[in-house]
Amino acid sequence: MTARSLDDYVALAGAEAVDDVRRTARPLEGARVLHINATAYGGGVAEILHSLVPLMRDAGLDARWAVVEAEPAFYDVTKKIHNALQGMPLELSRADQELFVETQRRNVATMPDADLVVAHDPQTVALLALGGARGARWTWRCHIDLTAAHPSVWEFMRPFVERHDAAIFTMPGFVQPDLRIGRVEIIPPAIDPTTPKNRELPREQSAEIVRHHGFDPDRPLLVQVSRFDPWKDPLGVIDAYRLVKTEVPDVQLAMLGSLAHDDPEGAEFLERTVAHAGGEEGIRCLTNLDGIGDREVSAFQRAATVVVQKSLREGFGLVVSEGLWKRVPVIGGNCGGIPLQIVDGVNGYLVESVGECAQRALTLLKDPPLRDRMGEAGREHVRRNFLITRNLRDYLRLFTALRAGPRVG
């Protein structure tokens, strides 16, 4: 894990924001903090923790990060839980439930001691109930949109969640009304502007990377960066692109994603997406297996004429803030945390359908001054609201409040 210094964020987030973090961290000096999640690489949670944990250390906390050890079958179950919590009518069998619990029981034995534990998403929700770090204050961090959670799966999850001292959600609408827990915090995620994905990259280098992967940087380019997942609606993005192409024949579509080991459906849905593209000139689906890493994602987002994130369900969608930070207008699905990031008509557009996505893309493709205005507005919106320094400060405030009160988990 790369060490980070808060001093490096002064020029990007502002001296006031960094000073606020340091002041907030002082009462927590030396506190042992443990983050636990499902994977060290792939997906937004791991990406956040690669920055958040080192910054907590720089702020004076003894912060660590552990990853659940599990067999592939566990991730099949947790993917089912993830989809059900986002609205799919899926049921957990008794065997699914037993595997889910037993895997976490095995992980409890290897957990280090801590004063404060943050358990991220369903893969870690049972650790506290099974005996993990009994003396600690525990927080469950839910990165998932629970607004349409399938009742039986939520009912299975809820007792585990309620053992925690606090729960963090991205927005108020994600909090289930029957949740009984000591404290609920609303903390949207944020991006790190100093990482290879988000730091500045010269235009010439971006163009060369895009060209290397089969695209013409001088032609209009739509870019969606996401896991290959039905909730990200890559098939709908292709359909919208085809509508755009009837009026802008030289437009291109790049669909970039990573195949994470905790997402067993990823490869299957990538195949479906490639099949839907049908080998059409101008469309390419690229993953980490094609050499797409953080630098390549940065290049495509910077080279994009328009960034698209046409999700049907979304916890937050870090890629929206990534595109806005790079001064590119973003078209996003009107769901989950995307409306927190896109101010409709100001730094991008919120859409509800394939046709609306295509129409908004055409508007932006045909109006360069509008793209420039929206790009600048997007950069400033992210600077004020969605940089990692704000996310860190919010965690520190929660930790301080939890240490001041009784442990209720």
PDB file of N, CA, C and O in Angstrom, residues 257-291:
ATOM      1  N   GLY A 257     -13.733  -1.824 -18.256  1.00  0.00           N
ATOM      2  CA  GLY A 257     -14.100  -2.388 -16.962  1.00  0.00           C
ATOM      3  C   GLY A 257     -13.042  -3.339 -16.452  1.00  0.00           C
ATOM      4  O   GLY A 257     -12.191  -3.810 -17.205  1.00  0.00           O
ATOM      5  N   SER A 258     -13.101  -3.604 -15.146  1.00  0.00           N
ATOM      6  CA  SER A 258     -12.187  -4.579 -14.555  1.00  0.00           C
ATOM      7  C   SER A 258     -12.965  -5.823 -14.173  1.00  0.00           C
ATOM      8  O   SER A 258     -14.157  -5.757 -13.871  1.00  0.00           O
ATOM      9  N   LEU A 259     -12.291  -6.951 -14.222  1.00  0.00           N
ATOM     10  CA  LEU A 259     -12.893  -8.222 -13.807  1.00  0.00           C
ATOM     11  C   LEU A 259     -12.337  -8.554 -12.430  1.00  0.00           C
ATOM     12  O   LEU A 259     -11.197  -8.989 -12.291  1.00  0.00           O
ATOM     13  N   ALA A 260     -13.151  -8.302 -11.398  1.00  0.00           N
ATOM     14  CA  ALA A 260     -12.719  -8.504 -10.015  1.00  0.00           C
ATOM     15  C   ALA A 260     -13.068  -9.912  -9.551  1.00  0.00           C
ATOM     16  O   ALA A 260     -14.079 -10.483  -9.958  1.00  0.00           O
ATOM     17  N   HIS A 261     -12.251 -10.463  -8.635  1.00  0.00           N
ATOM     18  CA  HIS A 261     -12.475 -11.852  -8.228  1.00  0.00           C
ATOM     19  C   HIS A 261     -13.721 -12.004  -7.355  1.00  0.00           C
ATOM     20  O   HIS A 261     -14.237 -13.115  -7.206  1.00  0.00           O
ATOM     21  N   ASP A 262     -14.236 -10.883  -6.792  1.00  0.00           N
ATOM     22  CA  ASP A 262     -15.453 -10.997  -5.999  1.00  0.00           C
ATOM     23  C   ASP A 262     -16.704 -10.736  -6.833  1.00  0.00           C
ATOM     24  O   ASP A 262     -17.788 -10.560  -6.288  1.00  0.00           O
ATOM     25  N   ASP A 263     -16.558 -10.720  -8.165  1.00  0.00           N
ATOM     26  CA  ASP A 263     -17.689 -10.488  -9.071  1.00  0.00           C
ATOM     27  C   ASP A 263     -17.752 -11.626 -10.082  1.00  0.00           C
ATOM     28  O   ASP A 263     -17.303 -11.480 -11.226  1.00  0.00           O
ATOM     29  N   PRO A 264     -18.287 -12.790  -9.689  1.00  0.00           N
ATOM     30  CA  PRO A 264     -18.250 -13.954 -10.574  1.00  0.00           C
ATOM     31  C   PRO A 264     -19.080 -13.791 -11.846  1.00  0.00           C
ATOM     32  O   PRO A 264     -18.886 -14.533 -12.798  1.00  0.00           O
ATOM     33  N   GLU A 265     -20.007 -12.836 -11.880  1.00  0.00           N
ATOM     34  CA  GLU A 265     -20.822 -12.625 -13.075  1.00  0.00           C
ATOM     35  C   GLU A 265     -20.136 -11.755 -14.121  1.00  0.00           C
ATOM     36  O   GLU A 265     -20.622 -11.621 -15.235  1.00  0.00           O
ATOM     37  N   GLY A 266     -19.012 -11.135 -13.741  1.00  0.00           N
ATOM     38  CA  GLY A 266     -18.384 -10.154 -14.620  1.00  0.00           C
ATOM     39  C   GLY A 266     -18.019 -10.696 -15.989  1.00  0.00           C
ATOM     40  O   GLY A 266     -18.346 -10.093 -17.023  1.00  0.00           O
ATOM     41  N   ALA A 267     -17.332 -11.840 -16.028  1.00  0.00           N
ATOM     42  CA  ALA A 267     -16.901 -12.403 -17.306  1.00  0.00           C
ATOM     43  C   ALA A 267     -18.100 -12.791 -18.173  1.00  0.00           C
ATOM     44  O   ALA A 267     -18.098 -12.579 -19.394  1.00  0.00           O
ATOM     45  N   GLU A 268     -19.121 -13.343 -17.526  1.00  0.00           N
ATOM     46  CA  GLU A 268     -20.317 -13.744 -18.277  1.00  0.00           C
ATOM     47  C   GLU A 268     -21.012 -12.536 -18.896  1.00  0.00           C
ATOM     48  O   GLU A 268     -21.411 -12.561 -20.071  1.00  0.00           O
ATOM     49  N   PHE A 269     -21.114 -11.442 -18.122  1.00  0.00           N
ATOM     50  CA  PHE A 269     -21.812 -10.278 -18.670  1.00  0.00           C
ATOM     51  C   PHE A 269     -20.947  -9.532 -19.682  1.00  0.00           C
ATOM     52  O   PHE A 269     -21.471  -8.891 -20.598  1.00  0.00           O
ATOM     53  N   LEU A 270     -19.639  -9.638 -19.547  1.00  0.00           N
ATOM     54  CA  LEU A 270     -18.760  -9.101 -20.588  1.00  0.00           C
ATOM     55  C   LEU A 270     -19.032  -9.807 -21.914  1.00  0.00           C
ATOM     56  O   LEU A 270     -19.120  -9.159 -22.970  1.00  0.00           O
ATOM     57  N   GLU A 271     -19.174 -11.125 -21.877  1.00  0.00           N
ATOM     58  CA  GLU A 271     -19.472 -11.869 -23.100  1.00  0.00           C
ATOM     59  C   GLU A 271     -20.792 -11.408 -23.716  1.00  0.00           C
ATOM     60  O   GLU A 271     -20.900 -11.257 -24.934  1.00  0.00           O
ATOM     61  N   ARG A 272     -21.793 -11.185 -22.876  1.00  0.00           N
ATOM     62  CA  ARG A 272     -23.079 -10.711 -23.381  1.00  0.00           C
ATOM     63  C   ARG A 272     -22.942  -9.330 -24.018  1.00  0.00           C
ATOM     64  O   ARG A 272     -23.557  -9.033 -25.046  1.00  0.00           O
ATOM     65  N   THR A 273     -22.124  -8.490 -23.407  1.00  0.00           N
ATOM     66  CA  THR A 273     -21.927  -7.136 -23.934  1.00  0.00           C
ATOM     67  C   THR A 273     -21.202  -7.172 -25.273  1.00  0.00           C
ATOM     68  O   THR A 273     -21.594  -6.472 -26.228  1.00  0.00           O
ATOM     69  N   VAL A 274     -20.158  -7.982 -25.358  1.00  0.00           N
ATOM     70  CA  VAL A 274     -19.425  -8.118 -26.621  1.00  0.00           C
ATOM     71  C   VAL A 274     -20.343  -8.664 -27.715  1.00  0.00           C
ATOM     72  O   VAL A 274     -20.318  -8.196 -28.872  1.00  0.00           O
ATOM     73  N   ALA A 275     -21.170  -9.630 -27.354  1.00  0.00           N
ATOM     74  CA  ALA A 275     -22.109 -10.184 -28.332  1.00  0.00           C
ATOM     75  C   ALA A 275     -23.101  -9.121 -28.799  1.00  0.00           C
ATOM     76  O   ALA A 275     -23.456  -9.050 -29.986  1.00  0.00           O
ATOM     77  N   HIS A 276     -23.560  -8.275 -27.883  1.00  0.00           N
ATOM     78  CA  HIS A 276     -24.508  -7.220 -28.245  1.00  0.00           C
ATOM     79  C   HIS A 276     -23.856  -6.194 -29.164  1.00  0.00           C
ATOM     80  O   HIS A 276     -24.510  -5.656 -30.066  1.00  0.00           O
ATOM     81  N   ALA A 277     -22.551  -5.953 -28.951  1.00  0.00           N
ATOM     82  CA  ALA A 277     -21.826  -5.034 -29.838  1.00  0.00           C
ATOM     83  C   ALA A 277     -21.672  -5.623 -31.232  1.00  0.00           C
ATOM     84  O   ALA A 277     -21.604  -4.897 -32.227  1.00  0.00           O
ATOM     85  N   GLY A 278     -21.590  -6.946 -31.304  1.00  0.00           N
ATOM     86  CA  GLY A 278     -21.609  -7.629 -32.594  1.00  0.00           C
ATOM     87  C   GLY A 278     -20.453  -7.313 -33.511  1.00  0.00           C
ATOM     88  O   GLY A 278     -20.588  -7.397 -34.733  1.00  0.00           O
ATOM     89  N   GLY A 279     -19.309  -6.950 -32.949  1.00  0.00           N
ATOM     90  CA  GLY A 279     -18.151  -6.657 -33.785  1.00  0.00           C
ATOM     91  C   GLY A 279     -18.255  -5.361 -34.566  1.00  0.00           C
ATOM     92  O   GLY A 279     -17.471  -5.114 -35.486  1.00  0.00           O
ATOM     93  N   GLU A 280     -19.195  -4.521 -34.198  1.00  0.00           N
ATOM     94  CA  GLU A 280     -19.427  -3.262 -34.929  1.00  0.00           C
ATOM     95  C   GLU A 280     -18.220  -2.338 -34.840  1.00  0.00           C
ATOM     96  O   GLU A 280     -17.645  -2.125 -33.760  1.00  0.00           O
ATOM     97  N   GLU A 281     -17.842  -1.772 -35.958  1.00  0.00           N
ATOM     98  CA  GLU A 281     -16.731  -0.807 -35.990  1.00  0.00           C
ATOM     99  C   GLU A 281     -17.083   0.389 -35.105  1.00  0.00           C
ATOM    100  O   GLU A 281     -18.184   0.917 -35.134  1.00  0.00           O
ATOM    101  N   GLY A 282     -16.139   0.791 -34.289  1.00  0.00           N
ATOM    102  CA  GLY A 282     -16.380   1.939 -33.429  1.00  0.00           C
ATOM    103  C   GLY A 282     -16.684   1.571 -31.993  1.00  0.00           C
ATOM    104  O   GLY A 282     -16.661   2.429 -31.120  1.00  0.00           O
ATOM    105  N   ILE A 283     -16.997   0.287 -31.731  1.00  0.00           N
ATOM    106  CA  ILE A 283     -17.267  -0.154 -30.357  1.00  0.00           C
ATOM    107  C   ILE A 283     -16.184  -1.133 -29.935  1.00  0.00           C
ATOM    108  O   ILE A 283     -15.886  -2.091 -30.658  1.00  0.00           O
ATOM    109  N   ARG A 284     -15.627  -0.919 -28.743  1.00  0.00           N
ATOM    110  CA  ARG A 284     -14.703  -1.901 -28.178  1.00  0.00           C
ATOM    111  C   ARG A 284     -14.941  -2.009 -26.681  1.00  0.00           C
ATOM    112  O   ARG A 284     -15.128  -0.999 -25.997  1.00  0.00           O
ATOM    113  N   CYS A 285     -14.914  -3.239 -26.188  1.00  0.00           N
ATOM    114  CA  CYS A 285     -15.000  -3.526 -24.756  1.00  0.00           C
ATOM    115  C   CYS A 285     -13.617  -3.956 -24.290  1.00  0.00           C
ATOM    116  O   CYS A 285     -13.062  -4.929 -24.806  1.00  0.00           O
ATOM    117  N   LEU A 286     -13.057  -3.255 -23.318  1.00  0.00           N
ATOM    118  CA  LEU A 286     -11.701  -3.511 -22.856  1.00  0.00           C
ATOM    119  C   LEU A 286     -11.689  -3.692 -21.352  1.00  0.00           C
ATOM    120  O   LEU A 286     -12.416  -3.008 -20.626  1.00  0.00           O
ATOM    121  N   THR A 287     -10.836  -4.612 -20.869  1.00  0.00           N
ATOM    122  CA  THR A 287     -10.738  -4.874 -19.440  1.00  0.00           C
ATOM    123  C   THR A 287      -9.276  -4.880 -19.012  1.00  0.00           C
ATOM    124  O   THR A 287      -8.359  -4.689 -19.827  1.00  0.00           O
ATOM    125  N   ASN A 288      -9.064  -5.165 -17.739  1.00  0.00           N
ATOM    126  CA  ASN A 288      -7.707  -5.311 -17.225  1.00  0.00           C
ATOM    127  C   ASN A 288      -6.952  -6.416 -17.956  1.00  0.00           C
ATOM    128  O   ASN A 288      -5.720  -6.391 -18.029  1.00  0.00           O
ATOM    129  N   LEU A 289      -7.655  -7.379 -18.525  1.00  0.00           N
ATOM    130  CA  LEU A 289      -6.994  -8.442 -19.285  1.00  0.00           C
ATOM    131  C   LEU A 289      -6.452  -7.938 -20.616  1.00  0.00           C
ATOM    132  O   LEU A 289      -5.636  -8.604 -21.258  1.00  0.00           O
ATOM    133  N   ASP A 290      -6.919  -6.765 -21.045  1.00  0.00           N
ATOM    134  CA  ASP A 290      -6.412  -6.117 -22.264  1.00  0.00           C
ATOM    135  C   ASP A 290      -5.397  -5.032 -21.941  1.00  0.00           C
ATOM    136  O   ASP A 290      -5.043  -4.230 -22.807  1.00  0.00           O
ATOM    137  N   GLY A 291      -4.938  -4.997 -20.693  1.00  0.00           N
ATOM    138  CA  GLY A 291      -3.958  -3.982 -20.313  1.00  0.00           C
ATOM    139  C   GLY A 291      -4.565  -2.684 -19.837  1.00  0.00           C
ATOM    140  O   GLY A 291      -3.873  -1.658 -19.778  1.00  0.00           O
TER     141      GLY A 291
END
